[in-house]
mmCIF file with all atom_site columns, C-alpha atoms in Angstrom:
data_model
loop_
_atom_site.group_PDB
_atom_site.id
_atom_site.type_symbol
_atom_site.label_atom_id
_atom_site.label_alt_id
_atom_site.label_comp_id
_atom_site.label_asym_id
_atom_site.label_entity_id
_atom_site.label_seq_id
_atom_site.pdbx_PDB_ins_code
_atom_site.Cartn_x
_atom_site.Cartn_y
_atom_site.Cartn_z
_atom_site.occupancy
_atom_site.B_iso_or_equiv
_atom_site.pdbx_formal_charge
_atom_site.auth_seq_id
_atom_site.auth_comp_id
_atom_site.auth_asym_id
_atom_site.auth_atom_id
_atom_site.pdbx_PDB_model_num
ATOM 1   C CA . ALA A 1 1   ? 117.478 73.145  114.888 1.00 0.00 ? 23  ALA A CA 1
ATOM 2   C CA . GLU A 1 2   ? 118.775 74.859  112.105 1.00 0.00 ? 24  GLU A CA 1
ATOM 3   C CA . ARG A 1 3   ? 117.882 71.908  109.752 1.00 0.00 ? 25  ARG A CA 1
ATOM 4   C CA . LEU A 1 4   ? 114.523 71.742  111.216 1.00 0.00 ? 26  LEU A CA 1
ATOM 5   C CA . ARG A 1 5   ? 113.871 75.490  110.192 1.00 0.00 ? 27  ARG A CA 1
ATOM 6   C CA . GLU A 1 6   ? 114.960 74.615  106.601 1.00 0.00 ? 28  GLU A CA 1
ATOM 7   C CA . LEU A 1 7   ? 111.664 72.289  106.713 1.00 0.00 ? 29  LEU A CA 1
ATOM 8   C CA . THR A 1 8   ? 109.273 75.547  107.359 1.00 0.00 ? 30  THR A CA 1
ATOM 9   C CA . GLY A 1 9   ? 107.987 75.932  104.015 1.00 0.00 ? 31  GLY A CA 1
ATOM 10  C CA . GLU A 1 10  ? 107.888 71.793  103.226 1.00 0.00 ? 32  GLU A CA 1
ATOM 11  C CA . ARG A 1 11  ? 104.365 71.007  102.116 1.00 0.00 ? 33  ARG A CA 1
ATOM 12  C CA . ARG A 1 12  ? 104.754 67.121  102.290 1.00 0.00 ? 34  ARG A CA 1
ATOM 13  C CA . THR A 1 13  ? 103.883 65.448  105.555 1.00 0.00 ? 35  THR A CA 1
ATOM 14  C CA . MET A 1 14  ? 107.220 64.433  107.419 1.00 0.00 ? 36  MET A CA 1
ATOM 15  C CA . VAL A 1 15  ? 107.985 61.399  109.359 1.00 0.00 ? 37  VAL A CA 1
ATOM 16  C CA . PHE A 1 16  ? 110.629 61.069  112.265 1.00 0.00 ? 38  PHE A CA 1
ATOM 17  C CA . PHE A 1 17  ? 111.576 58.237  114.295 1.00 0.00 ? 39  PHE A CA 1
ATOM 18  C CA . GLU A 1 18  ? 112.908 59.089  117.415 1.00 0.00 ? 40  GLU A CA 1
ATOM 19  C CA . ALA A 1 19  ? 114.389 57.524  120.756 1.00 0.00 ? 41  ALA A CA 1
ATOM 20  C CA . PRO A 1 20  ? 112.598 58.216  123.909 1.00 0.00 ? 42  PRO A CA 1
ATOM 21  C CA . HIS A 1 21  ? 115.252 60.054  125.665 1.00 0.00 ? 43  HIS A CA 1
ATOM 22  C CA . ARG A 1 22  ? 115.369 62.710  122.671 1.00 0.00 ? 44  ARG A CA 1
ATOM 23  C CA . LEU A 1 23  ? 111.709 62.773  121.941 1.00 0.00 ? 45  LEU A CA 1
ATOM 24  C CA . ALA A 1 24  ? 111.004 65.764  124.477 1.00 0.00 ? 46  ALA A CA 1
ATOM 25  C CA . ARG A 1 25  ? 113.661 68.083  122.849 1.00 0.00 ? 47  ARG A CA 1
ATOM 26  C CA . THR A 1 26  ? 112.905 67.188  119.287 1.00 0.00 ? 48  THR A CA 1
ATOM 27  C CA . LEU A 1 27  ? 109.244 67.977  119.737 1.00 0.00 ? 49  LEU A CA 1
ATOM 28  C CA . THR A 1 28  ? 110.422 71.355  121.581 1.00 0.00 ? 50  THR A CA 1
ATOM 29  C CA . ASP A 1 29  ? 112.810 72.031  118.435 1.00 0.00 ? 51  ASP A CA 1
ATOM 30  C CA . LEU A 1 30  ? 109.782 71.194  116.047 1.00 0.00 ? 52  LEU A CA 1
ATOM 31  C CA . ALA A 1 31  ? 107.778 73.658  117.867 1.00 0.00 ? 53  ALA A CA 1
ATOM 32  C CA . ASP A 1 32  ? 110.508 76.303  117.714 1.00 0.00 ? 54  ASP A CA 1
ATOM 33  C CA . ALA A 1 33  ? 111.332 75.704  113.873 1.00 0.00 ? 55  ALA A CA 1
ATOM 34  C CA . LEU A 1 34  ? 107.805 74.956  112.471 1.00 0.00 ? 56  LEU A CA 1
ATOM 35  C CA . GLY A 1 35  ? 105.610 76.613  115.073 1.00 0.00 ? 57  GLY A CA 1
ATOM 36  C CA . PRO A 1 36  ? 103.619 75.325  117.860 1.00 0.00 ? 58  PRO A CA 1
ATOM 37  C CA . ASP A 1 37  ? 100.305 74.899  116.160 1.00 0.00 ? 59  ASP A CA 1
ATOM 38  C CA . ARG A 1 38  ? 101.561 72.864  113.333 1.00 0.00 ? 60  ARG A CA 1
ATOM 39  C CA . ARG A 1 39  ? 99.497  69.408  113.652 1.00 0.00 ? 61  ARG A CA 1
ATOM 40  C CA . ALA A 1 40  ? 101.100 66.337  114.425 1.00 0.00 ? 62  ALA A CA 1
ATOM 41  C CA . ALA A 1 41  ? 100.728 62.781  115.452 1.00 0.00 ? 63  ALA A CA 1
ATOM 42  C CA . LEU A 1 42  ? 102.994 60.859  117.922 1.00 0.00 ? 64  LEU A CA 1
ATOM 43  C CA . ALA A 1 43  ? 102.858 57.294  117.663 1.00 0.00 ? 65  ALA A CA 1
ATOM 44  C CA . ARG A 1 44  ? 104.139 54.239  119.533 1.00 0.00 ? 66  ARG A CA 1
ATOM 45  C CA . GLU A 1 45  ? 103.941 50.676  119.788 1.00 0.00 ? 67  GLU A CA 1
ATOM 46  C CA . LEU A 1 46  ? 102.752 50.435  116.176 1.00 0.00 ? 68  LEU A CA 1
ATOM 47  C CA . THR A 1 47  ? 101.287 47.033  115.182 1.00 0.00 ? 69  THR A CA 1
ATOM 48  C CA . LYS A 1 48  ? 101.516 45.975  118.935 1.00 0.00 ? 70  LYS A CA 1
ATOM 49  C CA . ARG A 1 49  ? 99.083  45.158  121.586 1.00 0.00 ? 71  ARG A CA 1
ATOM 50  C CA . HIS A 1 50  ? 99.719  48.614  123.616 1.00 0.00 ? 72  HIS A CA 1
ATOM 51  C CA . GLU A 1 51  ? 99.462  50.923  120.192 1.00 0.00 ? 73  GLU A CA 1
ATOM 52  C CA . GLU A 1 52  ? 98.997  54.350  121.191 1.00 0.00 ? 74  GLU A CA 1
ATOM 53  C CA . VAL A 1 53  ? 98.609  57.454  118.876 1.00 0.00 ? 75  VAL A CA 1
ATOM 54  C CA . ARG A 1 54  ? 98.397  61.077  120.109 1.00 0.00 ? 76  ARG A CA 1
ATOM 55  C CA . ARG A 1 55  ? 97.252  63.743  117.756 1.00 0.00 ? 77  ARG A CA 1
ATOM 56  C CA . GLY A 1 56  ? 97.531  67.564  118.320 1.00 0.00 ? 78  GLY A CA 1
ATOM 57  C CA . ALA A 1 57  ? 99.776  70.673  118.051 1.00 0.00 ? 79  ALA A CA 1
ATOM 58  C CA . ILE A 1 58  ? 103.277 70.182  118.165 1.00 0.00 ? 80  ILE A CA 1
ATOM 59  C CA . GLY A 1 59  ? 103.427 72.461  121.191 1.00 0.00 ? 81  GLY A CA 1
ATOM 60  C CA . THR A 1 60  ? 100.675 70.732  123.020 1.00 0.00 ? 82  THR A CA 1
ATOM 61  C CA . LEU A 1 61  ? 102.479 67.336  122.209 1.00 0.00 ? 83  LEU A CA 1
ATOM 62  C CA . ALA A 1 62  ? 105.708 68.731  123.467 1.00 0.00 ? 84  ALA A CA 1
ATOM 63  C CA . ALA A 1 63  ? 104.277 69.662  126.934 1.00 0.00 ? 85  ALA A CA 1
ATOM 64  C CA . ASP A 1 64  ? 102.450 66.334  127.183 1.00 0.00 ? 86  ASP A CA 1
ATOM 65  C CA . VAL A 1 65  ? 105.667 64.401  126.673 1.00 0.00 ? 87  VAL A CA 1
ATOM 66  C CA . ALA A 1 66  ? 107.606 66.825  128.904 1.00 0.00 ? 88  ALA A CA 1
ATOM 67  C CA . ALA A 1 67  ? 105.024 65.886  131.740 1.00 0.00 ? 89  ALA A CA 1
ATOM 68  C CA . GLU A 1 68  ? 104.696 62.007  130.891 1.00 0.00 ? 90  GLU A CA 1
ATOM 69  C CA . PRO A 1 69  ? 107.300 60.764  128.567 1.00 0.00 ? 91  PRO A CA 1
ATOM 70  C CA . PRO A 1 70  ? 106.225 57.634  126.605 1.00 0.00 ? 92  PRO A CA 1
ATOM 71  C CA . PRO A 1 71  ? 108.343 54.509  126.961 1.00 0.00 ? 93  PRO A CA 1
ATOM 72  C CA . GLY A 1 72  ? 109.942 53.140  123.744 1.00 0.00 ? 94  GLY A CA 1
ATOM 73  C CA . GLU A 1 73  ? 110.486 54.459  120.358 1.00 0.00 ? 95  GLU A CA 1
ATOM 74  C CA . CYS A 1 74  ? 108.207 56.682  118.636 1.00 0.00 ? 96  CYS A CA 1
ATOM 75  C CA . ALA A 1 75  ? 107.098 57.755  115.136 1.00 0.00 ? 97  ALA A CA 1
ATOM 76  C CA . LEU A 1 76  ? 106.337 61.233  114.960 1.00 0.00 ? 98  LEU A CA 1
ATOM 77  C CA . VAL A 1 77  ? 104.240 62.446  111.851 1.00 0.00 ? 99  VAL A CA 1
ATOM 78  C CA . VAL A 1 78  ? 104.084 66.152  111.140 1.00 0.00 ? 100 VAL A CA 1
ATOM 79  C CA . ALA A 1 79  ? 101.704 67.914  108.853 1.00 0.00 ? 101 ALA A CA 1
ATOM 80  C CA . GLY A 1 80  ? 103.229 69.664  105.990 1.00 0.00 ? 102 GLY A CA 1
ATOM 81  C CA . ALA A 1 81  ? 103.151 73.494  105.696 1.00 0.00 ? 103 ALA A CA 1
ATOM 82  C CA . GLU A 1 82  ? 99.699  74.909  104.443 1.00 0.00 ? 104 GLU A CA 1
ATOM 83  C CA . ALA A 1 83  ? 99.832  76.332  100.710 1.00 0.00 ? 105 ALA A CA 1
ATOM 84  C CA . PRO A 1 84  ? 100.589 80.026  100.866 1.00 0.00 ? 106 PRO A CA 1
ATOM 85  C CA . GLU A 1 85  ? 97.619  82.349  99.888  1.00 0.00 ? 107 GLU A CA 1
ATOM 86  C CA . PRO A 1 86  ? 98.055  83.590  96.194  1.00 0.00 ? 108 PRO A CA 1
ATOM 87  C CA . VAL A 1 87  ? 99.339  87.038  96.005  1.00 0.00 ? 109 VAL A CA 1
ATOM 88  C CA . ASP A 1 88  ? 97.379  89.395  93.662  1.00 0.00 ? 110 ASP A CA 1
ATOM 89  C CA . ASP A 1 89  ? 98.868  91.551  91.116  1.00 0.00 ? 111 ASP A CA 1
ATOM 90  C CA . ASP A 1 90  ? 98.078  94.837  93.158  1.00 0.00 ? 112 ASP A CA 1
ATOM 91  C CA . ALA A 1 91  ? 100.397 93.560  95.926  1.00 0.00 ? 113 ALA A CA 1
ATOM 92  C CA . VAL A 1 92  ? 103.116 92.695  93.673  1.00 0.00 ? 114 VAL A CA 1
ATOM 93  C CA . VAL A 1 93  ? 103.081 96.000  91.955  1.00 0.00 ? 115 VAL A CA 1
ATOM 94  C CA . ALA A 1 94  ? 103.004 97.819  95.229  1.00 0.00 ? 116 ALA A CA 1
ATOM 95  C CA . ALA A 1 95  ? 106.144 95.888  96.359  1.00 0.00 ? 117 ALA A CA 1
ATOM 96  C CA . LEU A 1 96  ? 107.817 96.695  92.920  1.00 0.00 ? 118 LEU A CA 1
ATOM 97  C CA . GLN A 1 97  ? 107.139 100.240 93.093  1.00 0.00 ? 119 GLN A CA 1
ATOM 98  C CA . ALA A 1 98  ? 108.435 100.354 96.790  1.00 0.00 ? 120 ALA A CA 1
ATOM 99  C CA . ALA A 1 99  ? 111.760 98.593  95.654  1.00 0.00 ? 121 ALA A CA 1
ATOM 100 C CA . LEU A 1 100 ? 112.099 100.936 92.668  1.00 0.00 ? 122 LEU A CA 1
ATOM 101 C CA . SER A 1 101 ? 111.645 103.971 94.820  1.00 0.00 ? 123 SER A CA 1
ATOM 102 C CA . ARG A 1 102 ? 114.645 102.820 96.871  1.00 0.00 ? 124 ARG A CA 1
ATOM 103 C CA . GLY A 1 103 ? 116.526 103.073 93.928  1.00 0.00 ? 125 GLY A CA 1
ATOM 104 C CA . LEU A 1 104 ? 116.735 99.413  92.857  1.00 0.00 ? 126 LEU A CA 1
ATOM 105 C CA . SER A 1 105 ? 117.089 98.664  89.115  1.00 0.00 ? 127 SER A CA 1
ATOM 106 C CA . SER A 1 106 ? 114.079 96.926  87.645  1.00 0.00 ? 128 SER A CA 1
ATOM 107 C CA . ARG A 1 107 ? 116.111 93.682  87.329  1.00 0.00 ? 129 ARG A CA 1
ATOM 108 C CA . ASP A 1 108 ? 116.979 93.829  91.094  1.00 0.00 ? 130 ASP A CA 1
ATOM 109 C CA . ALA A 1 109 ? 113.434 94.925  92.171  1.00 0.00 ? 131 ALA A CA 1
ATOM 110 C CA . VAL A 1 110 ? 112.027 91.908  90.335  1.00 0.00 ? 132 VAL A CA 1
ATOM 111 C CA . ILE A 1 111 ? 114.568 89.604  92.003  1.00 0.00 ? 133 ILE A CA 1
ATOM 112 C CA . GLU A 1 112 ? 113.860 90.985  95.436  1.00 0.00 ? 134 GLU A CA 1
ATOM 113 C CA . VAL A 1 113 ? 110.046 91.207  95.175  1.00 0.00 ? 135 VAL A CA 1
ATOM 114 C CA . ALA A 1 114 ? 109.860 87.577  93.613  1.00 0.00 ? 136 ALA A CA 1
ATOM 115 C CA . ALA A 1 115 ? 111.669 86.168  96.567  1.00 0.00 ? 137 ALA A CA 1
ATOM 116 C CA . ASP A 1 116 ? 109.885 88.278  99.219  1.00 0.00 ? 138 ASP A CA 1
ATOM 117 C CA . LEU A 1 117 ? 106.311 87.355  98.001  1.00 0.00 ? 139 LEU A CA 1
ATOM 118 C CA . ARG A 1 118 ? 107.266 83.956  96.581  1.00 0.00 ? 140 ARG A CA 1
ATOM 119 C CA . VAL A 1 119 ? 106.017 84.825  93.080  1.00 0.00 ? 141 VAL A CA 1
ATOM 120 C CA . ALA A 1 120 ? 107.356 83.689  89.758  1.00 0.00 ? 142 ALA A CA 1
ATOM 121 C CA . LYS A 1 121 ? 110.023 86.110  88.414  1.00 0.00 ? 143 LYS A CA 1
ATOM 122 C CA . ARG A 1 122 ? 108.445 85.975  84.994  1.00 0.00 ? 144 ARG A CA 1
ATOM 123 C CA . ARG A 1 123 ? 105.381 87.554  86.555  1.00 0.00 ? 145 ARG A CA 1
ATOM 124 C CA . ALA A 1 124 ? 106.994 90.013  88.312  1.00 0.00 ? 146 ALA A CA 1
ATOM 125 C CA . TYR A 1 125 ? 108.842 91.063  85.430  1.00 0.00 ? 147 TYR A CA 1
ATOM 126 C CA . ALA A 1 126 ? 105.879 91.446  83.337  1.00 0.00 ? 148 ALA A CA 1
ATOM 127 C CA . LEU A 1 127 ? 104.284 93.663  86.083  1.00 0.00 ? 149 LEU A CA 1
ATOM 128 C CA . VAL A 1 128 ? 107.573 95.845  86.368  1.00 0.00 ? 150 VAL A CA 1
ATOM 129 C CA . ILE A 1 129 ? 107.439 96.585  82.553  1.00 0.00 ? 151 ILE A CA 1
ATOM 130 C CA . GLU A 1 130 ? 103.882 97.681  82.802  1.00 0.00 ? 152 GLU A CA 1
ATOM 131 C CA . ILE A 1 131 ? 105.443 99.959  85.717  1.00 0.00 ? 153 ILE A CA 1
ATOM 132 C CA . ASP A 1 132 ? 108.007 101.295 83.470  1.00 0.00 ? 154 ASP A CA 1
ATOM 133 C CA . GLY A 1 133 ? 105.694 101.626 80.773  1.00 0.00 ? 155 GLY A CA 1
#
């Protein structure tokens, strides 16, 4: 489950191959780690006569599989994370001012705000210079 949490921000589509006896647990772990609303597709018997693909939110797929486990190995295709909304300069400046008011140095404020808001350190540094004036 811990390794799955590391994939929370992964923007690329992910593919998992899972045995039927572990599928329900894997879907539950994915729902916990990535959120129950992340889109996914559960495919089994690919290229065969009884090919089946179920699409939906991970949480819904987990409930479906718990109620009716599919036979055979499955391929689970999980959508990547959506791109984060861009953070405007006003939000970065406000976060920098809050960090500076807590007594952080300009350098430490830039590092903290860049990590928290996921903005480039260069951008945060340029804005902290404007604040320091």
